[in-house]
């Protein structure tokens, strides 16, 4: 066994969530070691898209274009269908010459500077791994963690190189467990979970079959197939020759995953396709459970659960990977603040307080659009419509607010803030209105001669955004930044401001007067709002900063 080495953060799990954790930590100047038991990134598509909120985070990292390029071969598609076979269903759809656009792109324009994109997990993970290494992270595949201990000073992990068999120990200040739905670390910690549990048993069958002549001009997203011999769901990958079929099986009838070898899967696929002569090349078969399990605790001293280790949910609302990425983004800046001495360790206690309710809500919405087999509802009935309505507010990755001891509580009397809430889509339906705990408002502004989003100003440090007559806040921010030895960027927004926008535009979006301000955390969430000019700008801002960093 080799001698100990030390890293600030050890990440166990090199899937999409673990890789994003490494990137976010590097973004905040924190070195990490990431280990993954498999020999490389995922070969399975799994998640087929990332939402607008996740793309905002990739925009902060400067990799938005690389992610979109990775998924360029995937055609934008939509439409959920059902029938006795894919051929029967698709042949009933008229062909369209105009390519379909990303769903809800027009609506998203008022919410975010970006839209989500179609990109599968096997396409995006190599990009994330490459960038993580480029930015200094230590990424080790084919390396397994088979022992973890912690004390008041740190975490000790025992690692094994699965190729050579060599073992080593690593000392870390903190550990992020992004080791999947079956998380060995969660199991060792005996973390209790809640939720509906297993909803269905499925085989994720990745296969190649040339169906271009059938689907061209009538591309689809999902198609359920139900017949006596086979029940499952087709998911398009490139709407040409790459597909996934989620095959349902029932253990209560004595069925098990091993009953479906590749040749049996081919036979069932041909029945489900309605194309007995089609050539099929099965790439992999992955058993999995559609389930809802939410860890009741995400922080165990110096160990943090994230992604599927923290919350499992059916994939039908598109929240699984996206929720996990939001987990580690919430955590990364807090770890950085503590490791740099800017915040007290009490800040880390806000991780599960803020993220558990969001994960639980996403899981329940995801479950609400699933049927008794754990597959997505495909029949047009009341349950289908209600599921779509529940999914709509979270589909972009927005629509939630944080509440914790690191978020300032504001007085909204006498009318609960109704008189200063913006009557806009983001404000009315997604709570993006400048209130503490919400994601900061997005507006297109001019900054240093360039068109930027207000979100482009945040993402790395605390940011103070003041109204058009809020120059006093800029001086206060300089003094607070100096006194606390922490960066606080500050801007006035207005026709003559540091960031140029129409008169009253920013104030309306943020729910403040021209002399008010909002304070935004490094993760883009508003931590404090002062609607009007106070008597002592510096005192008010320093009080808010100390609360945001749990220094009180």
mmCIF file of N, CA, C and O in Angstrom, residues 146-221:
data_model
loop_
_atom_site.group_PDB
_atom_site.id
_atom_site.type_symbol
_atom_site.label_atom_id
_atom_site.label_comp_id
_atom_site.label_asym_id
_atom_site.label_seq_id
_atom_site.Cartn_x
_atom_site.Cartn_y
_atom_site.Cartn_z
ATOM 1 N N UNK A 146 -12.898 1.325 -1.437
ATOM 2 C CA UNK A 146 -13.507 0.230 -0.679
ATOM 3 C C UNK A 146 -13.372 0.405 0.827
ATOM 4 O O UNK A 146 -13.577 -0.528 1.590
ATOM 5 N N UNK A 147 -13.089 1.620 1.253
ATOM 6 C CA UNK A 147 -13.067 1.914 2.673
ATOM 7 C C UNK A 147 -13.001 3.400 2.921
ATOM 8 O O UNK A 147 -12.211 4.100 2.285
ATOM 9 N N UNK A 148 -13.857 3.901 3.823
ATOM 10 C CA UNK A 148 -13.873 5.327 4.159
ATOM 11 C C UNK A 148 -14.001 5.478 5.671
ATOM 12 O O UNK A 148 -14.861 4.854 6.294
ATOM 13 N N UNK A 149 -13.148 6.294 6.244
ATOM 14 C CA UNK A 149 -13.236 6.657 7.654
ATOM 15 C C UNK A 149 -13.088 8.168 7.759
ATOM 16 O O UNK A 149 -12.448 8.801 6.919
ATOM 17 N N UNK A 150 -13.698 8.717 8.799
ATOM 18 C CA UNK A 150 -13.558 10.159 8.994
ATOM 19 C C UNK A 150 -13.430 10.475 10.471
ATOM 20 O O UNK A 150 -13.872 9.724 11.338
ATOM 21 N N UNK A 151 -12.778 11.610 10.738
ATOM 22 C CA UNK A 151 -12.706 12.142 12.089
ATOM 23 C C UNK A 151 -12.846 13.651 12.002
ATOM 24 O O UNK A 151 -13.161 14.190 10.933
ATOM 25 N N UNK A 152 -12.576 14.333 13.083
ATOM 26 C CA UNK A 152 -12.793 15.786 13.093
ATOM 27 C C UNK A 152 -11.844 16.530 12.158
ATOM 28 O O UNK A 152 -12.100 17.677 11.782
ATOM 29 N N UNK A 153 -10.746 15.880 11.761
ATOM 30 C CA UNK A 153 -9.741 16.546 10.935
ATOM 31 C C UNK A 153 -9.856 16.247 9.444
ATOM 32 O O UNK A 153 -9.257 16.947 8.629
ATOM 33 N N UNK A 154 -10.587 15.188 9.081
ATOM 34 C CA UNK A 154 -10.681 14.877 7.658
ATOM 35 C C UNK A 154 -11.206 13.485 7.387
ATOM 36 O O UNK A 154 -11.725 12.805 8.281
ATOM 37 N N UNK A 155 -11.064 13.071 6.134
ATOM 38 C CA UNK A 155 -11.557 11.783 5.658
ATOM 39 C C UNK A 155 -10.373 10.975 5.143
ATOM 40 O O UNK A 155 -9.494 11.514 4.460
ATOM 41 N N UNK A 156 -10.352 9.686 5.475
ATOM 42 C CA UNK A 156 -9.343 8.780 4.939
ATOM 43 C C UNK A 156 -10.042 7.731 4.095
ATOM 44 O O UNK A 156 -10.956 7.048 4.575
ATOM 45 N N UNK A 157 -9.647 7.620 2.834
ATOM 46 C CA UNK A 157 -10.254 6.649 1.927
ATOM 47 C C UNK A 157 -9.197 5.658 1.453
ATOM 48 O O UNK A 157 -8.055 6.045 1.164
ATOM 49 N N UNK A 158 -9.580 4.403 1.367
ATOM 50 C CA UNK A 158 -8.699 3.366 0.843
ATOM 51 C C UNK A 158 -9.124 3.064 -0.585
ATOM 52 O O UNK A 158 -10.297 2.754 -0.841
ATOM 53 N N UNK A 159 -8.178 3.188 -1.503
ATOM 54 C CA UNK A 159 -8.462 3.050 -2.925
ATOM 55 C C UNK A 159 -7.747 1.830 -3.492
ATOM 56 O O UNK A 159 -6.686 1.427 -3.012
ATOM 57 N N UNK A 160 -8.316 1.291 -4.557
ATOM 58 C CA UNK A 160 -7.701 0.147 -5.239
ATOM 59 C C UNK A 160 -7.719 0.377 -6.735
ATOM 60 O O UNK A 160 -8.771 0.680 -7.315
ATOM 61 N N UNK A 161 -6.569 0.262 -7.354
ATOM 62 C CA UNK A 161 -6.459 0.296 -8.813
ATOM 63 C C UNK A 161 -6.933 -1.060 -9.329
ATOM 64 O O UNK A 161 -6.301 -2.092 -9.067
ATOM 65 N N UNK A 162 -8.044 -1.085 -10.043
ATOM 66 C CA UNK A 162 -8.652 -2.348 -10.440
ATOM 67 C C UNK A 162 -7.884 -3.055 -11.546
ATOM 68 O O UNK A 162 -8.140 -4.228 -11.836
ATOM 69 N N UNK A 163 -6.950 -2.354 -12.163
ATOM 70 C CA UNK A 163 -6.129 -2.985 -13.198
ATOM 71 C C UNK A 163 -4.888 -3.639 -12.596
ATOM 72 O O UNK A 163 -4.587 -4.811 -12.867
ATOM 73 N N UNK A 164 -4.182 -2.913 -11.741
ATOM 74 C CA UNK A 164 -2.945 -3.445 -11.169
ATOM 75 C C UNK A 164 -3.156 -4.137 -9.828
ATOM 76 O O UNK A 164 -2.315 -4.935 -9.394
ATOM 77 N N UNK A 165 -4.269 -3.822 -9.163
ATOM 78 C CA UNK A 165 -4.515 -4.366 -7.837
ATOM 79 C C UNK A 165 -3.854 -3.588 -6.723
ATOM 80 O O UNK A 165 -4.032 -3.906 -5.542
ATOM 81 N N UNK A 166 -3.081 -2.563 -7.058
ATOM 82 C CA UNK A 166 -2.385 -1.765 -6.047
ATOM 83 C C UNK A 166 -3.371 -0.966 -5.209
ATOM 84 O O UNK A 166 -4.379 -0.465 -5.721
ATOM 85 N N UNK A 167 -3.096 -0.856 -3.916
ATOM 86 C CA UNK A 167 -3.958 -0.083 -3.033
ATOM 87 C C UNK A 167 -3.223 1.142 -2.512
ATOM 88 O O UNK A 167 -1.989 1.189 -2.477
ATOM 89 N N UNK A 168 -3.983 2.129 -2.106
ATOM 90 C CA UNK A 168 -3.405 3.356 -1.567
ATOM 91 C C UNK A 168 -4.420 4.005 -0.642
ATOM 92 O O UNK A 168 -5.610 3.671 -0.668
ATOM 93 N N UNK A 169 -3.941 4.910 0.183
ATOM 94 C CA UNK A 169 -4.855 5.677 1.023
ATOM 95 C C UNK A 169 -4.736 7.149 0.666
ATOM 96 O O UNK A 169 -3.673 7.636 0.298
ATOM 97 N N UNK A 170 -5.865 7.832 0.759
ATOM 98 C CA UNK A 170 -5.949 9.258 0.444
ATOM 99 C C UNK A 170 -6.537 9.983 1.643
ATOM 100 O O UNK A 170 -7.551 9.550 2.214
ATOM 101 N N UNK A 171 -5.914 11.073 2.002
ATOM 102 C CA UNK A 171 -6.462 11.958 3.022
ATOM 103 C C UNK A 171 -7.143 13.129 2.310
ATOM 104 O O UNK A 171 -6.575 13.709 1.385
ATOM 105 N N UNK A 172 -8.353 13.443 2.732
ATOM 106 C CA UNK A 172 -9.086 14.563 2.137
ATOM 107 C C UNK A 172 -9.766 15.363 3.239
ATOM 108 O O UNK A 172 -10.125 14.821 4.290
ATOM 109 N N UNK A 173 -9.929 16.639 2.977
ATOM 110 C CA UNK A 173 -10.696 17.457 3.920
ATOM 111 C C UNK A 173 -12.173 17.094 3.868
ATOM 112 O O UNK A 173 -12.852 17.033 4.895
ATOM 113 N N UNK A 174 -12.660 16.847 2.632
ATOM 114 C CA UNK A 174 -14.068 16.508 2.446
ATOM 115 C C UNK A 174 -14.204 15.466 1.344
ATOM 116 O O UNK A 174 -13.332 15.346 0.474
ATOM 117 N N UNK A 175 -15.320 14.748 1.375
ATOM 118 C CA UNK A 175 -15.606 13.728 0.358
ATOM 119 C C UNK A 175 -17.003 13.943 -0.198
ATOM 120 O O UNK A 175 -17.958 14.139 0.569
ATOM 121 N N UNK A 176 -17.115 13.917 -1.512
ATOM 122 C CA UNK A 176 -18.414 13.959 -2.181
ATOM 123 C C UNK A 176 -18.708 12.568 -2.723
ATOM 124 O O UNK A 176 -17.951 12.038 -3.548
ATOM 125 N N UNK A 177 -19.790 11.961 -2.252
ATOM 126 C CA UNK A 177 -20.204 10.644 -2.725
ATOM 127 C C UNK A 177 -21.212 10.814 -3.856
ATOM 128 O O UNK A 177 -22.387 11.073 -3.614
ATOM 129 N N UNK A 178 -20.713 10.681 -5.085
ATOM 130 C CA UNK A 178 -21.569 10.740 -6.277
ATOM 131 C C UNK A 178 -21.518 9.371 -6.942
ATOM 132 O O UNK A 178 -21.356 9.247 -8.144
ATOM 133 N N UNK A 179 -21.652 8.331 -6.092
ATOM 134 C CA UNK A 179 -21.409 6.961 -6.541
ATOM 135 C C UNK A 179 -22.672 6.189 -6.898
ATOM 136 O O UNK A 179 -22.718 4.967 -6.805
ATOM 137 N N UNK A 180 -23.710 6.902 -7.321
ATOM 138 C CA UNK A 180 -24.846 6.271 -7.962
ATOM 139 C C UNK A 180 -25.960 5.799 -7.045
ATOM 140 O O UNK A 180 -25.898 5.916 -5.818
ATOM 141 N N UNK A 181 -26.999 5.243 -7.692
ATOM 142 C CA UNK A 181 -28.207 4.838 -6.973
ATOM 143 C C UNK A 181 -27.925 3.786 -5.918
ATOM 144 O O UNK A 181 -28.552 3.767 -4.859
ATOM 145 N N UNK A 182 -26.983 2.893 -6.188
ATOM 146 C CA UNK A 182 -26.639 1.865 -5.214
ATOM 147 C C UNK A 182 -25.535 2.269 -4.272
ATOM 148 O O UNK A 182 -24.962 1.410 -3.596
ATOM 149 N N UNK A 183 -25.223 3.536 -4.195
ATOM 150 C CA UNK A 183 -24.125 4.134 -3.434
ATOM 151 C C UNK A 183 -23.586 3.284 -2.280
ATOM 152 O O UNK A 183 -24.210 3.180 -1.208
ATOM 153 N N UNK A 184 -22.412 2.679 -2.454
ATOM 154 C CA UNK A 184 -21.793 1.939 -1.343
ATOM 155 C C UNK A 184 -21.513 2.830 -0.132
ATOM 156 O O UNK A 184 -21.623 2.375 1.014
ATOM 157 N N UNK A 185 -21.168 4.088 -0.395
ATOM 158 C CA UNK A 185 -20.878 4.990 0.727
ATOM 159 C C UNK A 185 -22.151 5.285 1.507
ATOM 160 O O UNK A 185 -22.152 5.264 2.749
ATOM 161 N N UNK A 186 -23.247 5.536 0.810
ATOM 162 C CA UNK A 186 -24.530 5.757 1.506
ATOM 163 C C UNK A 186 -24.907 4.522 2.325
ATOM 164 O O UNK A 186 -25.390 4.630 3.459
ATOM 165 N N UNK A 187 -24.672 3.349 1.748
ATOM 166 C CA UNK A 187 -24.994 2.108 2.449
ATOM 167 C C UNK A 187 -24.147 1.959 3.707
ATOM 168 O O UNK A 187 -24.655 1.601 4.780
ATOM 169 N N UNK A 188 -22.829 2.245 3.611
ATOM 170 C CA UNK A 188 -21.950 2.126 4.783
ATOM 171 C C UNK A 188 -22.370 3.097 5.893
ATOM 172 O O UNK A 188 -22.204 2.806 7.075
ATOM 173 N N UNK A 189 -22.873 4.239 5.498
ATOM 174 C CA UNK A 189 -23.279 5.247 6.481
ATOM 175 C C UNK A 189 -24.668 4.973 7.061
ATOM 176 O O UNK A 189 -25.107 5.683 7.973
ATOM 177 N N UNK A 190 -25.364 3.954 6.509
ATOM 178 C CA UNK A 190 -26.725 3.619 6.966
ATOM 179 C C UNK A 190 -27.667 4.817 6.866
ATOM 180 O O UNK A 190 -28.435 5.112 7.792
ATOM 181 N N UNK A 191 -27.603 5.503 5.748
ATOM 182 C CA UNK A 191 -28.444 6.688 5.555
ATOM 183 C C UNK A 191 -29.893 6.256 5.330
ATOM 184 O O UNK A 191 -30.172 5.471 4.420
ATOM 185 N N UNK A 192 -30.826 6.744 6.123
ATOM 186 C CA UNK A 192 -32.236 6.405 5.901
ATOM 187 C C UNK A 192 -32.787 7.104 4.660
ATOM 188 O O UNK A 192 -32.358 8.215 4.329
ATOM 189 N N UNK A 193 -33.705 6.450 3.971
ATOM 190 C CA UNK A 193 -34.333 7.038 2.787
ATOM 191 C C UNK A 193 -35.845 6.983 2.918
ATOM 192 O O UNK A 193 -36.397 6.149 3.645
ATOM 193 N N UNK A 194 -36.513 7.886 2.216
ATOM 194 C CA UNK A 194 -37.972 7.897 2.145
ATOM 195 C C UNK A 194 -38.380 7.891 0.675
ATOM 196 O O UNK A 194 -37.543 8.045 -0.213
ATOM 197 N N UNK A 195 -39.667 7.721 0.418
ATOM 198 C CA UNK A 195 -40.156 7.740 -0.960
ATOM 199 C C UNK A 195 -40.938 6.485 -1.298
ATOM 200 O O UNK A 195 -41.102 5.580 -0.476
ATOM 201 N N UNK A 196 -41.416 6.412 -2.532
ATOM 202 C CA UNK A 196 -42.275 5.316 -2.957
ATOM 203 C C UNK A 196 -41.540 4.002 -3.112
ATOM 204 O O UNK A 196 -42.140 2.951 -3.209
ATOM 205 N N UNK A 197 -40.215 4.052 -3.184
ATOM 206 C CA UNK A 197 -39.447 2.840 -3.417
ATOM 207 C C UNK A 197 -39.512 2.416 -4.869
ATOM 208 O O UNK A 197 -39.708 3.238 -5.771
ATOM 209 N N UNK A 198 -39.388 1.116 -5.115
ATOM 210 C CA UNK A 198 -39.343 0.599 -6.486
ATOM 211 C C UNK A 198 -40.716 0.688 -7.137
ATOM 212 O O UNK A 198 -41.716 0.232 -6.585
ATOM 213 N N UNK A 199 -40.763 1.269 -8.331
ATOM 214 C CA UNK A 199 -42.006 1.402 -9.087
ATOM 215 C C UNK A 199 -42.062 0.431 -10.269
ATOM 216 O O UNK A 199 -43.136 0.164 -10.796
ATOM 217 N N UNK A 200 -40.924 -0.059 -10.706
ATOM 218 C CA UNK A 200 -40.908 -0.986 -11.827
ATOM 219 C C UNK A 200 -39.506 -1.492 -12.099
ATOM 220 O O UNK A 200 -38.518 -0.855 -11.724
ATOM 221 N N UNK A 201 -39.426 -2.678 -12.720
ATOM 222 C CA UNK A 201 -38.148 -3.279 -13.106
ATOM 223 C C UNK A 201 -38.016 -3.229 -14.618
ATOM 224 O O UNK A 201 -38.924 -3.662 -15.343
ATOM 225 N N UNK A 202 -36.884 -2.717 -15.086
ATOM 226 C CA UNK A 202 -36.715 -2.462 -16.517
ATOM 227 C C UNK A 202 -35.333 -2.890 -16.987
ATOM 228 O O UNK A 202 -34.384 -2.938 -16.200
ATOM 229 N N UNK A 203 -35.244 -3.186 -18.273
ATOM 230 C CA UNK A 203 -33.973 -3.409 -18.937
ATOM 231 C C UNK A 203 -33.767 -2.296 -19.943
ATOM 232 O O UNK A 203 -34.600 -2.078 -20.826
ATOM 233 N N UNK A 204 -32.680 -1.568 -19.790
ATOM 234 C CA UNK A 204 -32.324 -0.505 -20.727
ATOM 235 C C UNK A 204 -31.511 -1.149 -21.849
ATOM 236 O O UNK A 204 -30.357 -1.518 -21.663
ATOM 237 N N UNK A 205 -32.153 -1.314 -23.021
ATOM 238 C CA UNK A 205 -31.509 -1.989 -24.147
ATOM 239 C C UNK A 205 -31.060 -0.944 -25.161
ATOM 240 O O UNK A 205 -31.886 -0.280 -25.797
ATOM 241 N N UNK A 206 -29.762 -0.770 -25.282
ATOM 242 C CA UNK A 206 -29.192 0.137 -26.279
ATOM 243 C C UNK A 206 -28.929 -0.676 -27.544
ATOM 244 O O UNK A 206 -28.237 -1.695 -27.497
ATOM 245 N N UNK A 207 -29.507 -0.229 -28.665
ATOM 246 C CA UNK A 207 -29.323 -0.994 -29.899
ATOM 247 C C UNK A 207 -29.241 -0.084 -31.113
ATOM 248 O O UNK A 207 -29.673 1.085 -31.081
ATOM 249 N N UNK A 208 -28.663 -0.619 -32.173
ATOM 250 C CA UNK A 208 -28.594 0.054 -33.464
ATOM 251 C C UNK A 208 -29.521 -0.659 -34.434
ATOM 252 O O UNK A 208 -29.520 -1.886 -34.531
ATOM 253 N N UNK A 209 -30.311 0.105 -35.144
ATOM 254 C CA UNK A 209 -31.177 -0.409 -36.211
ATOM 255 C C UNK A 209 -31.485 0.747 -37.141
ATOM 256 O O UNK A 209 -31.842 1.844 -36.666
ATOM 257 N N UNK A 210 -31.343 0.553 -38.418
ATOM 258 C CA UNK A 210 -31.563 1.626 -39.379
ATOM 259 C C UNK A 210 -33.061 1.819 -39.604
ATOM 260 O O UNK A 210 -33.707 1.067 -40.335
ATOM 261 N N UNK A 211 -33.616 2.839 -38.946
ATOM 262 C CA UNK A 211 -35.047 3.151 -39.062
ATOM 263 C C UNK A 211 -35.265 4.517 -39.709
ATOM 264 O O UNK A 211 -36.353 5.086 -39.621
ATOM 265 N N UNK A 212 -34.240 5.035 -40.366
ATOM 266 C CA UNK A 212 -34.312 6.387 -40.918
ATOM 267 C C UNK A 212 -35.459 6.545 -41.904
ATOM 268 O O UNK A 212 -36.173 7.551 -41.896
ATOM 269 N N UNK A 213 -35.667 5.560 -42.773
ATOM 270 C CA UNK A 213 -36.731 5.664 -43.777
ATOM 271 C C UNK A 213 -38.104 5.703 -43.130
ATOM 272 O O UNK A 213 -39.045 6.276 -43.689
ATOM 273 N N UNK A 214 -38.221 5.114 -41.940
ATOM 274 C CA UNK A 214 -39.504 5.119 -41.241
ATOM 275 C C UNK A 214 -39.757 6.450 -40.536
ATOM 276 O O UNK A 214 -40.856 7.011 -40.629
ATOM 277 N N UNK A 215 -38.745 6.985 -39.837
ATOM 278 C CA UNK A 215 -38.984 8.126 -38.955
ATOM 279 C C UNK A 215 -38.619 9.478 -39.564
ATOM 280 O O UNK A 215 -38.988 10.514 -39.004
ATOM 281 N N UNK A 216 -37.918 9.521 -40.681
ATOM 282 C CA UNK A 216 -37.505 10.808 -41.246
ATOM 283 C C UNK A 216 -38.713 11.686 -41.529
ATOM 284 O O UNK A 216 -39.665 11.275 -42.189
ATOM 285 N N UNK A 217 -38.672 12.905 -41.007
ATOM 286 C CA UNK A 217 -39.785 13.830 -41.184
ATOM 287 C C UNK A 217 -40.885 13.641 -40.165
ATOM 288 O O UNK A 217 -41.850 14.408 -40.131
ATOM 289 N N UNK A 218 -40.776 12.637 -39.333
ATOM 290 C CA UNK A 218 -41.748 12.414 -38.263
ATOM 291 C C UNK A 218 -41.012 11.896 -37.017
ATOM 292 O O UNK A 218 -41.412 10.932 -36.375
ATOM 293 N N UNK A 219 -39.910 12.576 -36.731
ATOM 294 C CA UNK A 219 -39.089 12.219 -35.581
ATOM 295 C C UNK A 219 -39.907 12.308 -34.294
ATOM 296 O O UNK A 219 -40.808 13.136 -34.175
ATOM 297 N N UNK A 220 -39.587 11.475 -33.350
ATOM 298 C CA UNK A 220 -40.337 11.426 -32.094
ATOM 299 C C UNK A 220 -39.368 11.362 -30.921
ATOM 300 O O UNK A 220 -38.157 11.143 -31.089
ATOM 301 N N UNK A 221 -39.903 11.541 -29.718
ATOM 302 C CA UNK A 221 -39.089 11.437 -28.514
ATOM 303 C C UNK A 221 -39.266 10.075 -27.859
ATOM 304 O O UNK A 221 -38.312 9.334 -27.676
#
